[in-house]
XYZ file of C-alpha atoms in Angstrom:
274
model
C -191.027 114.630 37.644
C -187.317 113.390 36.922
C -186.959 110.283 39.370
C -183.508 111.893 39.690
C -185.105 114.881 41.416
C -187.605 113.160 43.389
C -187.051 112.826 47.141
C -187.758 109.402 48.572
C -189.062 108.978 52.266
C -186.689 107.686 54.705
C -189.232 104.487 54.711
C -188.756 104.316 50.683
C -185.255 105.004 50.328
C -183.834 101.827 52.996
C -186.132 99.660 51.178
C -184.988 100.641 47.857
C -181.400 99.459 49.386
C -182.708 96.811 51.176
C -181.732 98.247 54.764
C -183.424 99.299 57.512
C -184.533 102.697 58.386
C -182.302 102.587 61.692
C -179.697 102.318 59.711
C -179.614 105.340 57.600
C -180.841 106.931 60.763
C -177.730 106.160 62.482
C -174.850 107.013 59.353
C -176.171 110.407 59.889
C -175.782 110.579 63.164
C -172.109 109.463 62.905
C -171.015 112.012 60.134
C -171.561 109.363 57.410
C -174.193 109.929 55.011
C -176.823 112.171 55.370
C -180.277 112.901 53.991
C -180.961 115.339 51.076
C -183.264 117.153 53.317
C -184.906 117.489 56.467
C -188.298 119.027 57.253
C -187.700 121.625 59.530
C -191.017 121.603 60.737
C -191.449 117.292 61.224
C -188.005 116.253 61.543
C -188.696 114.140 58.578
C -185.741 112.593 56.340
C -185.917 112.585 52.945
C -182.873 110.960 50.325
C -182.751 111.678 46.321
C -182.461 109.147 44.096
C -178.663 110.481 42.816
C -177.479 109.241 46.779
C -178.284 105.551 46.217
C -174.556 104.823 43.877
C -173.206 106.729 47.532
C -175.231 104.694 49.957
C -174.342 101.507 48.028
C -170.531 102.193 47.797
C -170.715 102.643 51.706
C -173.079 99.712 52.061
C -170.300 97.498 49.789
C -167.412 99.075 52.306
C -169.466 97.824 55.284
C -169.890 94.525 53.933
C -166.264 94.811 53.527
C -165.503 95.338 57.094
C -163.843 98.652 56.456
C -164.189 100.611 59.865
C -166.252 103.717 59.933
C -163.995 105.834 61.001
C -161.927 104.542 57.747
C -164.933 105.051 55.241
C -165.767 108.561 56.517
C -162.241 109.698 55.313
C -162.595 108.190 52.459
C -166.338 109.661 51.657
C -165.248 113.031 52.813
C -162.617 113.157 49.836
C -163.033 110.750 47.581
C -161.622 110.681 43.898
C -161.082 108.250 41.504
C -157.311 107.887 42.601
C -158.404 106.968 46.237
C -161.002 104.921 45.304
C -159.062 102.850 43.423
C -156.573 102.780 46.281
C -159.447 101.630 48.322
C -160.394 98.993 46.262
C -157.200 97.274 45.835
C -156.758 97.097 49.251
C -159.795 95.664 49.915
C -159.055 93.055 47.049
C -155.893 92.074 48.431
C -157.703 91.376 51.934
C -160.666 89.532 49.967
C -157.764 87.488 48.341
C -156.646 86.676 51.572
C -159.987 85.556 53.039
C -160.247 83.510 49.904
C -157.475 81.810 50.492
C -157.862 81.306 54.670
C -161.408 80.002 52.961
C -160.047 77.725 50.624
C -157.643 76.001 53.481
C -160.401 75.529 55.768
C -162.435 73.575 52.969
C -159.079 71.797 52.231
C -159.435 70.723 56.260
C -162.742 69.798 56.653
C -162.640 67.981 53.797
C -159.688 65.693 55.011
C -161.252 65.217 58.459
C -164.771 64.086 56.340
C -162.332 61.743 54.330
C -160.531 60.397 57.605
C -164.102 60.026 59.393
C -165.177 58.046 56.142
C -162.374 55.571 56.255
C -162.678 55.151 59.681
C -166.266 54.086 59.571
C -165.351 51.605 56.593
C -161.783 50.595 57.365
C -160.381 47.258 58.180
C -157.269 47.656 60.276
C -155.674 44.250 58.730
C -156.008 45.678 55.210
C -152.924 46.553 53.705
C -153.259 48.708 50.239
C -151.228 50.422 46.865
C -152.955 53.918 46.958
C -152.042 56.388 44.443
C -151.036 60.476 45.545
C -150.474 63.369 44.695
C -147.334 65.464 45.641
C -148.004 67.588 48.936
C -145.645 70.608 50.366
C -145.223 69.571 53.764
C -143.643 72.100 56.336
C -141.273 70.056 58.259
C -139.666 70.519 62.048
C -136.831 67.834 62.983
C -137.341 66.077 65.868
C -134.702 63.875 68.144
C -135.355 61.798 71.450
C -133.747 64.057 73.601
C -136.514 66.807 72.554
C -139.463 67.302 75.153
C -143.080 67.099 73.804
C -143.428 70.424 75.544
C -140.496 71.501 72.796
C -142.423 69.999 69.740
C -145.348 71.312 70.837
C -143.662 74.966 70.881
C -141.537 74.221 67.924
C -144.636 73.152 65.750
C -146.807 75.988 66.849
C -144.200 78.729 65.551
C -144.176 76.962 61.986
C -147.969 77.179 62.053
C -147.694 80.768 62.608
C -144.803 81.503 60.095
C -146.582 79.944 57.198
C -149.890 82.255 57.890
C -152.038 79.044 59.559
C -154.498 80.971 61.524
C -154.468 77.571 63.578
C -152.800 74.343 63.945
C -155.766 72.794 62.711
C -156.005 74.673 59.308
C -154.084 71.883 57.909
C -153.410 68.238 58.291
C -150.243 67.222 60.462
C -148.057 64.212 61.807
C -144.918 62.363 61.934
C -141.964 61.038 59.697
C -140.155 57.678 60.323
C -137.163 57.178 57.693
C -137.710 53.720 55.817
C -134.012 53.498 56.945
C -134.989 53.184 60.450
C -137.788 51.084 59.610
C -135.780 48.463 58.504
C -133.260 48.386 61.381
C -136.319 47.765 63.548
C -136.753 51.668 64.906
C -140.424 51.709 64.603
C -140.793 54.714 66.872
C -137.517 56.923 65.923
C -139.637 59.622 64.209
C -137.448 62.026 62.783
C -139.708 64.410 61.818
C -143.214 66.227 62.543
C -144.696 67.683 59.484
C -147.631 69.909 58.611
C -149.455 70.009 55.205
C -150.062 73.386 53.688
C -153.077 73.337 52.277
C -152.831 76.038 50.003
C -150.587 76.640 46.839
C -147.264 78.432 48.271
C -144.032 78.042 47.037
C -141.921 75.714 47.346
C -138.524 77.519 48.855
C -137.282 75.050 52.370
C -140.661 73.007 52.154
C -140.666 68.969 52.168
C -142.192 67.994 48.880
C -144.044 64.540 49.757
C -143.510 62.630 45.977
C -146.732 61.539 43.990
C -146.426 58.154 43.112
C -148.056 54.800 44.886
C -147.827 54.407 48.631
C -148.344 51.608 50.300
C -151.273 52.481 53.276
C -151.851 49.763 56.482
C -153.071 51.356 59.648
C -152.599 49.908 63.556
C -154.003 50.874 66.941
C -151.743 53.529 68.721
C -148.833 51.271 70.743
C -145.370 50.498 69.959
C -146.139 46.740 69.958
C -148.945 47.289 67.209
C -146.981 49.720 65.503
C -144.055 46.970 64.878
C -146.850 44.593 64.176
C -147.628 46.746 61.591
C -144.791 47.739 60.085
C -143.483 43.764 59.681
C -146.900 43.060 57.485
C -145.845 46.147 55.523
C -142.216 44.616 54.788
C -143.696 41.085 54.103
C -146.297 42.498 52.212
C -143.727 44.679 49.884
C -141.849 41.706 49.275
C -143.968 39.624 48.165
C -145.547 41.987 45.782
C -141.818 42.660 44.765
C -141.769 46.548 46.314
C -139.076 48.920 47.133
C -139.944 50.911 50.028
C -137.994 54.231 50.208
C -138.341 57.870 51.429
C -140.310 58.154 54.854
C -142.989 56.469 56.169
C -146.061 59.484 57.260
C -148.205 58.948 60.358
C -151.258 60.508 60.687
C -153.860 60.423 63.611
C -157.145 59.679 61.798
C -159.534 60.079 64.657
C -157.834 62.485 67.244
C -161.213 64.483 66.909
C -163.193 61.756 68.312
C -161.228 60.114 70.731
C -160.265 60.971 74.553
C -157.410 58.722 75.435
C -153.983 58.225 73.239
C -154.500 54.701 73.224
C -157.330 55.100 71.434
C -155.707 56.066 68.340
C -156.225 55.131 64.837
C -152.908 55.701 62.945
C -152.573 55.683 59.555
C -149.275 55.314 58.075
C -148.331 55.885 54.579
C -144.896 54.855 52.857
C -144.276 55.618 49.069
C -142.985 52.360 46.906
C -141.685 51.287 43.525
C -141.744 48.315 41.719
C -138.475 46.178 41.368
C -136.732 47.058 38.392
């Protein structure tokens, strides 16, 4: 007999798909795909082999998350124009997952670089690390704003540039090297947030590639100055230009309870003298 023709048992035909009998069981009660034929006399459900390329498009729309309701219209009358229809908008949404995806890696990968250094760094070091250029999403800050404010203020860029979460991408602060060397260690201008996946580049803060000059201190304004003196003395005598901003990041916020337990890293890009 033509395996086309053949029925399969209800038994045969989910483990031909790889699904469980309940399952098929239930589509049909729901209006969604139903068997070839039923034995009026046992009840029994039996599927032809000519269903499976049916079953596997609604198994593939299922995977996709595509409601029921949404694949029943669609399976009721379905042509090659709205399956195609179908399928790009499902692509567009995979694109998107791809890309939330993608960020999250991007994340977890700088936390597992941050919990690295922390395990092997030496907070008197100072070093010339080389960078890429990063599109940072920036929010200005002044004294007069409450933390309550940057707290808002940075929450509603996190949502405008499609972060499902704050933590979907790296964040801290900008000091101006300007301030720096008037002695305002803590007159941060600016909170920024690294997008960490490609976007363009229309009102974002392009951080420059090039060689920055990385020290780190223990969260305090006294260490912070500390700090940031070694940095100057450090730049001159390896005959350095500091210029741009200086960017502070938190290293271990996920494993600490108290603010003065902080590990910040700061970051401040430099040229040699001409």
């Amino acid at each position: 007999m033509d395996k086309k023709r053949k029925l399969l048992t209800i038994g045969q035909f989910a483990a031909l798909h790889g699904i469980n009998k309940k399952t098929l069981m239930w589509y049909d009660e729901v209006d969604l795909f139903h068997p070839a034929r039923i034995d009026p006399e046992n009840g029994y459900r039996y599927y032809s082999y000519y269903q499976s390329a049916i079953l596997e498009t609604i198994l593939l729309l299922r995977e996709l998350d595509v409601p029921i309701d949404e694949i029943r219209a669609f399976m009721k009358g379905r042509s090659a124009a709205s399956m195609e229809q179908l399928l790009r908008k499902q692509i567009g949404e995979l694109e998107r997952k791809l890309t939330h995806l993608q960020a999250v890696r991007e994340t977890l990968t700088y936390h597992c670089r941050n919990m690295q250094t922390l395990r092997t760094m030496d907070l008197s070091e100072i070093r010339i690390v080389r960078k890429d250029a990063h599109r940072l999403v920036t929010v200005d800050i002044d004294p007069e704003m409450s933390f309550e404010k940057q707290v808002e203020t940075i929450v509603a860029e996190t949502k405008k540039y499609q972060l499902r979460r704050l933590h979907d991408a790296s964040y801290g602060t900008m000091i101006a090297v300007e301030s720096l060397q008037k002695g305002d260690f803590t007159d941060y201008s600016k909170l920024f947030i690294e997008i960490p996946f490609p976007i363009r580049d229309d009102g974002l803060h392009i951080q420059p590639a090039g060689d920055y000059l990385r020290a780190f201190y223990q969260e305090s304004p006294e260490n912070a100055a500390a700090c940031y003196r070694k940095v100057f003395d450090y730049a001159a005598a390896q005959e350095l230009i500091l210029y741009g901003s200086s960017y502070e990041i938190i290293l271990n916020e996920n494993v600490i309870d108290r603010m003065e337990d902080a590990l910040v890293q700061i970051e401040i890009p430099v040229k040699r003298r001409d």
